[in-house]
Amino acid sequence: MNIKRRQFLLLSGISTIASGFLGWKLSNRNSLMETAIAANPVKKDLLLRFVSVADTGTGVRGQYSVAKAMNLYHQLNPYNLVVLAGDNIYNNGEIEKINAVFERPYQPLLRKGVKFHACLGNHDIRTDNGVPQVEYPGFNMKGRYYTFGQDQVQFFALDTNGNADWKNQLVWLEKELSISKAPWKVVFGHHPIYSSGNYGSNKNFIKTFTPLFTKYNVQLYLNGHEHNYERTRAINGTTYLTCGAGAGSRPVGRSEWTEYSTSNLSFATYDVYADRMEVRGIGTNNRVFDRGVIKLNSV
C-alpha cells in the first residue's frame, strides 16, 4: 500500500469518527431538549397549577391525543383548572355536539373535579352567537367576558370576536384590572395579539390591549386561533402564549420576540409561585418541549 493510499484511509477514518461523534452530540443535544413529563415535587410555596389549551372541539384523534396527555400530566402533577381559549365546538358551535367534543374527551379530568373556564372563539359564535356555550355549566362562563380568581391569580376572559361588545368590554376590562388586588394577572381570549403563525400579529389588538397590560402589570396573555404553540419573551412586561394546537396543527414561524414555537399538538402548563410562573409546553408524546419562567415583575 503506497503512502497516499494510507493517508487517504487514515483521513477517511478520522472523518468517519468525527462525523459519528458530531452526530451523537447533535442527537444527544436534541434528546436533552425534550424530557419526559414526571412528577414535580410540590414546593411549599406553590400557589397554583393550571393548564391551557385551545381549538380543541373536533372530537377526533388529535383532540383525544392531547386530552390523554393532559390526563397523564394531571396524574403526575395534579391541577384543578384549565383555561379553554376558544373554538370549543367545531365547526359551528353546535351545543348538541358537547358530549363528543368536550365531555367525552375530558371525562377523566372532569371526574376528578377539574374545572374548565372557556371563552368564545370564531367558530363558537356561528350558532346563536355562542349563547348556548355561555350558558353551558361545564364551561364556567359568567358571560361573554368575565373574571375569576384563584389563590393569588386573577383571570380575565375576553370575547375577542369581531362582533364583540368592544365599547363596554374595554371599559369593563380596565375597571377590573384597576381594582384587582391580585399580584398575578392572566388575560385570555381566542385571538392572538402577537403571532408568527398563519394570521400573524393583530395591530389593532396591539394598540388596544398592550397599553392596558403594561399599565396594570398583566404578566400573561393566553390565546388560541393559531393552531400551534408559541411563547414570546416578555414584551413590555407581558408574555404572550398561543396554545391552539389542542386538536390540529398548522405551521408556525419565528419572530424577533419569539422564545419558542412549534406546530406540534400540545398544551401548556403553569406553576405559579409568589415571585415567578414556570411554564412548560407538553406534546402528545408526553415530553416537555419548552420551558420558560415569567417573573412577577418583568418590566
CSV table of C-alpha atoms in Angstrom, one decimal:
chain,number,residue,atom,x,y,z
A,1,MET,CA,0.0,0.0,0.0
A,2,ASN,CA,1.5,3.3,-1.0
A,3,ILE,CA,1.7,6.4,1.3
A,4,LYS,CA,-1.1,8.3,-0.5
A,5,ARG,CA,-3.4,5.3,-0.1
A,6,ARG,CA,-2.6,5.0,3.6
A,7,GLN,CA,-3.1,8.8,4.1
A,8,PHE,CA,-6.5,8.6,2.3
A,9,LEU,CA,-7.6,5.7,4.5
A,10,LEU,CA,-6.4,7.4,7.7
A,11,LEU,CA,-8.1,10.7,6.8
A,12,SER,CA,-11.3,8.8,5.9
A,13,GLY,CA,-11.3,7.0,9.2
A,14,ILE,CA,-10.8,10.2,11.1
A,15,SER,CA,-13.6,11.9,9.2
A,16,THR,CA,-16.0,9.0,9.9
A,17,ILE,CA,-15.2,9.0,13.6
A,18,ALA,CA,-15.6,12.8,13.7
A,19,SER,CA,-18.9,12.7,11.8
A,20,GLY,CA,-20.2,10.0,14.2
A,21,PHE,CA,-19.2,12.0,17.2
A,22,LEU,CA,-20.8,15.1,15.9
A,23,GLY,CA,-24.0,13.2,15.0
A,24,TRP,CA,-24.0,11.8,18.6
A,25,LYS,CA,-23.6,15.2,20.1
A,26,LEU,CA,-26.4,16.6,18.0
A,27,SER,CA,-28.7,13.7,18.8
A,28,ASN,CA,-27.8,13.9,22.4
A,29,ARG,CA,-28.5,17.6,22.4
A,30,ASN,CA,-31.9,17.1,20.9
A,31,SER,CA,-32.7,14.4,23.4
A,32,LEU,CA,-31.8,16.7,26.2
A,33,MET,CA,-34.0,19.4,24.8
A,34,GLU,CA,-37.1,17.3,25.4
A,35,THR,CA,-37.7,15.5,28.6
A,36,ALA,CA,-40.4,13.1,29.6
A,37,ILE,CA,-43.0,14.5,31.9
A,38,ALA,CA,-42.6,13.4,35.5
A,39,ALA,CA,-44.0,14.2,38.9
A,40,ASN,CA,-42.5,17.5,40.1
A,41,PRO,CA,-42.2,17.7,43.9
A,42,VAL,CA,-44.7,20.2,45.1
A,43,LYS,CA,-42.8,23.1,46.6
A,44,LYS,CA,-44.3,24.6,49.7
A,45,ASP,CA,-44.6,28.0,48.1
A,46,LEU,CA,-46.6,26.7,45.0
A,47,LEU,CA,-49.7,28.9,44.8
A,48,LEU,CA,-51.5,27.4,41.8
A,49,ARG,CA,-51.0,25.0,39.0
A,50,PHE,CA,-53.1,25.3,35.9
A,51,VAL,CA,-53.2,24.3,32.2
A,52,SER,CA,-54.2,26.0,29.0
A,53,VAL,CA,-55.3,24.6,25.6
A,54,ALA,CA,-57.4,25.9,22.7
A,55,ASP,CA,-59.0,25.0,19.4
A,56,THR,CA,-60.0,21.6,20.8
A,57,GLY,CA,-63.5,20.9,19.8
A,58,THR,CA,-63.2,18.4,16.9
A,59,GLY,CA,-63.9,15.1,18.7
A,60,VAL,CA,-61.3,13.3,16.6
A,61,ARG,CA,-58.0,11.7,17.2
A,62,GLY,CA,-55.9,14.8,17.7
A,63,GLN,CA,-58.1,16.1,20.5
A,64,TYR,CA,-58.1,12.7,22.2
A,65,SER,CA,-54.3,12.5,22.0
A,66,VAL,CA,-53.9,15.9,23.7
A,67,ALA,CA,-56.6,15.1,26.2
A,68,LYS,CA,-54.8,11.9,27.1
A,69,ALA,CA,-51.5,13.7,27.6
A,70,MET,CA,-53.3,16.3,29.8
A,71,ASN,CA,-54.8,13.4,31.9
A,72,LEU,CA,-51.3,11.8,32.4
A,73,TYR,CA,-49.9,15.1,33.4
A,74,HIS,CA,-52.7,15.5,36.0
A,75,GLN,CA,-51.9,12.1,37.4
A,76,LEU,CA,-48.3,13.1,38.0
A,77,ASN,CA,-48.9,16.8,38.7
A,78,PRO,CA,-52.5,17.4,39.9
A,79,TYR,CA,-54.2,20.6,38.8
A,80,ASN,CA,-57.8,21.8,39.1
A,81,LEU,CA,-58.1,24.5,36.4
A,82,VAL,CA,-58.0,24.5,32.6
A,83,VAL,CA,-58.1,27.7,30.5
A,84,LEU,CA,-60.0,26.8,27.3
A,85,ALA,CA,-59.2,29.6,24.9
A,86,GLY,CA,-62.0,29.2,22.3
A,87,ASP,CA,-63.2,27.2,19.3
A,88,ASN,CA,-64.6,24.8,21.8
A,89,ILE,CA,-67.0,23.2,19.3
A,90,TYR,CA,-66.2,22.8,15.6
A,91,ASN,CA,-67.4,23.6,13.1
A,92,ASN,CA,-70.2,25.9,14.0
A,93,GLY,CA,-70.5,25.9,17.8
A,94,GLU,CA,-73.4,23.4,17.8
A,95,ILE,CA,-74.1,22.7,21.5
A,96,GLU,CA,-75.6,19.3,20.7
A,97,LYS,CA,-72.0,18.1,20.0
A,98,ILE,CA,-70.9,18.9,23.5
A,99,ASN,CA,-70.6,15.3,24.6
A,100,ALA,CA,-68.4,14.3,21.6
A,101,VAL,CA,-66.1,17.3,21.7
A,102,PHE,CA,-65.9,18.0,25.4
A,103,GLU,CA,-67.5,15.7,27.9
A,104,ARG,CA,-66.1,12.5,26.5
A,105,PRO,CA,-62.5,13.6,25.7
A,106,TYR,CA,-62.0,15.2,29.1
A,107,GLN,CA,-64.1,12.8,31.1
A,108,PRO,CA,-61.2,11.6,33.3
A,109,LEU,CA,-60.3,15.2,34.2
A,110,LEU,CA,-64.0,16.2,34.8
A,111,ARG,CA,-64.5,13.2,37.1
A,112,LYS,CA,-61.6,14.4,39.2
A,113,GLY,CA,-63.2,17.8,39.6
A,114,VAL,CA,-61.0,19.8,37.1
A,115,LYS,CA,-62.9,22.9,36.1
A,116,PHE,CA,-62.6,24.3,32.5
A,117,HIS,CA,-63.0,28.1,32.1
A,118,ALA,CA,-63.8,28.9,28.5
A,119,CYS,CA,-64.0,31.9,26.2
A,120,LEU,CA,-65.7,32.1,22.8
A,121,GLY,CA,-63.8,31.5,19.5
A,122,ASN,CA,-64.9,32.5,16.0
A,123,HIS,CA,-66.4,29.0,15.3
A,124,ASP,CA,-68.3,29.1,18.6
A,125,ILE,CA,-70.4,32.2,17.6
A,126,ARG,CA,-71.7,30.7,14.4
A,127,THR,CA,-74.7,29.2,16.2
A,128,ASP,CA,-76.9,31.6,18.2
A,129,ASN,CA,-73.8,33.9,18.6
A,130,GLY,CA,-72.4,31.4,21.1
A,131,VAL,CA,-75.1,31.9,23.7
A,132,PRO,CA,-75.6,28.2,24.3
A,133,GLN,CA,-71.9,27.9,25.2
A,134,VAL,CA,-72.0,30.8,27.6
A,135,GLU,CA,-74.9,29.1,29.3
A,136,TYR,CA,-73.3,25.6,29.4
A,137,PRO,CA,-72.3,24.9,33.0
A,138,GLY,CA,-69.2,22.9,32.0
A,139,PHE,CA,-67.5,26.0,30.5
A,140,ASN,CA,-68.0,28.0,33.7
A,141,MET,CA,-68.5,31.3,31.8
A,142,LYS,CA,-70.1,34.1,33.7
A,143,GLY,CA,-70.8,36.0,30.5
A,144,ARG,CA,-69.2,36.7,27.2
A,145,TYR,CA,-66.4,38.3,29.2
A,146,TYR,CA,-65.8,37.7,32.9
A,147,THR,CA,-63.2,37.5,35.6
A,148,PHE,CA,-62.5,35.0,38.4
A,149,GLY,CA,-59.8,34.4,40.9
A,150,GLN,CA,-57.9,31.5,42.4
A,151,ASP,CA,-55.4,31.9,45.2
A,152,GLN,CA,-53.3,35.0,44.2
A,153,VAL,CA,-54.1,34.8,40.5
A,154,GLN,CA,-56.9,36.7,38.8
A,155,PHE,CA,-58.1,35.6,35.3
A,156,PHE,CA,-59.8,37.9,32.8
A,157,ALA,CA,-61.7,36.1,30.0
A,158,LEU,CA,-62.4,38.2,26.8
A,159,ASP,CA,-64.6,38.0,23.8
A,160,THR,CA,-62.2,38.8,21.0
A,161,ASN,CA,-64.5,38.2,18.1
A,162,GLY,CA,-65.3,40.8,15.6
A,163,ASN,CA,-68.9,41.2,16.8
A,164,ALA,CA,-67.9,41.6,20.4
A,165,ASP,CA,-69.3,44.4,22.6
A,166,TRP,CA,-66.0,46.2,22.4
A,167,LYS,CA,-67.1,49.5,23.9
A,168,ASN,CA,-68.4,48.1,27.1
A,169,GLN,CA,-65.9,45.3,27.3
A,170,LEU,CA,-62.9,47.6,27.2
A,171,VAL,CA,-64.4,49.8,29.9
A,172,TRP,CA,-65.1,46.7,32.0
A,173,LEU,CA,-61.5,45.3,31.5
A,174,GLU,CA,-59.8,48.5,32.6
A,175,LYS,CA,-62.0,48.8,35.6
A,176,GLU,CA,-61.5,45.2,36.7
A,177,LEU,CA,-57.7,45.4,36.1
A,178,SER,CA,-57.5,48.7,38.1
A,179,ILE,CA,-59.3,47.3,41.1
A,180,SER,CA,-57.7,43.9,41.1
A,181,LYS,CA,-55.5,43.2,44.2
A,182,ALA,CA,-54.1,40.0,42.8
A,183,PRO,CA,-50.3,40.1,42.2
A,184,TRP,CA,-50.7,37.8,39.2
A,185,LYS,CA,-53.0,38.8,36.3
A,186,VAL,CA,-53.7,36.5,33.4
A,187,VAL,CA,-55.9,37.6,30.5
A,188,PHE,CA,-57.1,35.1,27.9
A,189,GLY,CA,-59.1,35.4,24.6
A,190,HIS,CA,-59.3,33.3,21.5
A,191,HIS,CA,-57.4,35.6,19.1
A,192,PRO,CA,-53.7,36.3,19.2
A,193,ILE,CA,-52.1,39.7,19.8
A,194,TYR,CA,-48.6,38.6,18.8
A,195,SER,CA,-48.2,35.7,16.5
A,196,SER,CA,-45.8,34.1,14.0
A,197,GLY,CA,-48.5,31.8,12.6
A,198,ASN,CA,-50.9,31.9,9.8
A,199,TYR,CA,-52.8,35.0,10.9
A,200,GLY,CA,-49.8,37.0,12.2
A,201,SER,CA,-49.9,39.7,14.8
A,202,ASN,CA,-53.0,41.9,15.2
A,203,LYS,CA,-52.0,45.5,15.0
A,204,ASN,CA,-55.4,46.7,16.3
A,205,PHE,CA,-55.1,44.5,19.4
A,206,ILE,CA,-51.5,45.6,20.0
A,207,LYS,CA,-52.8,49.2,20.0
A,208,THR,CA,-55.8,48.4,22.1
A,209,PHE,CA,-54.6,45.9,24.7
A,210,THR,CA,-50.9,46.3,25.3
A,211,PRO,CA,-51.1,49.7,26.9
A,212,LEU,CA,-53.6,48.3,29.4
A,213,PHE,CA,-51.5,45.3,30.1
A,214,THR,CA,-48.4,47.4,30.7
A,215,LYS,CA,-50.3,49.9,32.9
A,216,TYR,CA,-51.9,47.3,35.1
A,217,ASN,CA,-49.0,44.7,35.1
A,218,VAL,CA,-50.6,41.8,33.2
A,219,GLN,CA,-48.0,39.2,33.2
A,220,LEU,CA,-49.6,36.7,30.7
A,221,TYR,CA,-52.0,36.7,27.8
A,222,LEU,CA,-53.2,33.3,26.5
A,223,ASN,CA,-54.9,32.6,23.2
A,224,GLY,CA,-55.7,30.1,20.5
A,225,HIS,CA,-56.9,30.6,16.9
A,226,GLU,CA,-53.4,29.8,15.6
A,227,HIS,CA,-53.1,26.0,15.6
A,228,ASN,CA,-49.7,26.0,17.1
A,229,TYR,CA,-47.7,26.7,20.2
A,230,GLU,CA,-45.7,29.9,20.5
A,231,ARG,CA,-44.3,31.6,23.6
A,232,THR,CA,-42.9,35.1,23.3
A,233,ARG,CA,-40.3,36.8,25.5
A,234,ALA,CA,-41.8,39.4,27.9
A,235,ILE,CA,-42.9,42.3,25.7
A,236,ASN,CA,-43.2,45.4,27.9
A,237,GLY,CA,-43.7,43.1,30.9
A,238,THR,CA,-46.3,40.7,29.3
A,239,THR,CA,-45.6,37.2,27.9
A,240,TYR,CA,-48.0,36.1,25.0
A,241,LEU,CA,-48.6,32.4,24.7
A,242,THR,CA,-50.5,30.7,21.9
A,243,CYS,CA,-51.8,27.2,22.8
A,244,GLY,CA,-54.0,26.5,19.8
A,245,ALA,CA,-52.8,23.0,18.9
A,246,GLY,CA,-55.3,21.2,21.1
A,247,ALA,CA,-56.7,19.0,18.2
A,248,GLY,CA,-55.0,20.0,15.0
A,249,SER,CA,-51.9,21.8,13.9
A,250,ARG,CA,-50.6,24.3,11.3
A,251,PRO,CA,-47.0,25.6,10.6
A,252,VAL,CA,-45.6,28.4,12.6
A,253,GLY,CA,-42.5,30.6,12.1
A,254,ARG,CA,-40.5,32.7,14.4
A,255,SER,CA,-40.3,36.5,15.1
A,256,GLU,CA,-37.7,38.6,16.8
A,257,TRP,CA,-39.8,38.3,20.0
A,258,THR,CA,-40.3,34.5,19.8
A,259,GLU,CA,-38.8,32.4,22.6
A,260,TYR,CA,-40.2,29.1,21.3
A,261,SER,CA,-42.6,27.9,18.6
A,262,THR,CA,-43.7,24.6,17.3
A,263,SER,CA,-46.6,23.2,15.3
A,264,ASN,CA,-46.8,20.0,17.4
A,265,LEU,CA,-50.1,19.0,19.0
A,266,SER,CA,-49.7,20.3,22.6
A,267,PHE,CA,-50.9,22.0,25.7
A,268,ALA,CA,-49.2,24.3,28.2
A,269,THR,CA,-48.8,24.1,32.0
A,270,TYR,CA,-48.2,26.8,34.6
A,271,ASP,CA,-46.8,26.5,38.1
A,272,VAL,CA,-47.4,29.8,39.9
A,273,TYR,CA,-45.2,30.9,42.8
A,274,ALA,CA,-45.0,34.2,44.7
A,275,ASP,CA,-42.2,35.6,42.5
A,276,ARG,CA,-42.4,33.6,39.3
A,277,MET,CA,-44.5,31.4,37.0
A,278,GLU,CA,-42.9,28.3,35.5
A,279,VAL,CA,-44.3,27.5,32.0
A,280,ARG,CA,-44.0,24.2,30.2
A,281,GLY,CA,-45.1,23.1,26.7
A,282,ILE,CA,-46.0,19.4,26.5
A,283,GLY,CA,-46.7,17.3,23.4
A,284,THR,CA,-48.7,14.2,22.8
A,285,ASN,CA,-45.5,12.1,23.2
A,286,ASN,CA,-45.7,13.2,26.9
A,287,ARG,CA,-42.5,15.1,26.6
A,288,VAL,CA,-41.7,18.7,27.8
A,289,PHE,CA,-40.5,20.5,24.7
A,290,ASP,CA,-40.4,24.1,26.1
A,291,ARG,CA,-39.6,25.6,29.5
A,292,GLY,CA,-39.8,29.2,30.5
A,293,VAL,CA,-40.1,31.5,33.5
A,294,ILE,CA,-42.3,34.5,33.8
A,295,LYS,CA,-41.3,36.9,36.6
A,296,LEU,CA,-43.8,38.6,38.7
A,297,ASN,CA,-42.4,42.0,37.8
A,298,SER,CA,-40.8,41.5,34.4
A,299,VAL,CA,-40.7,45.1,33.2
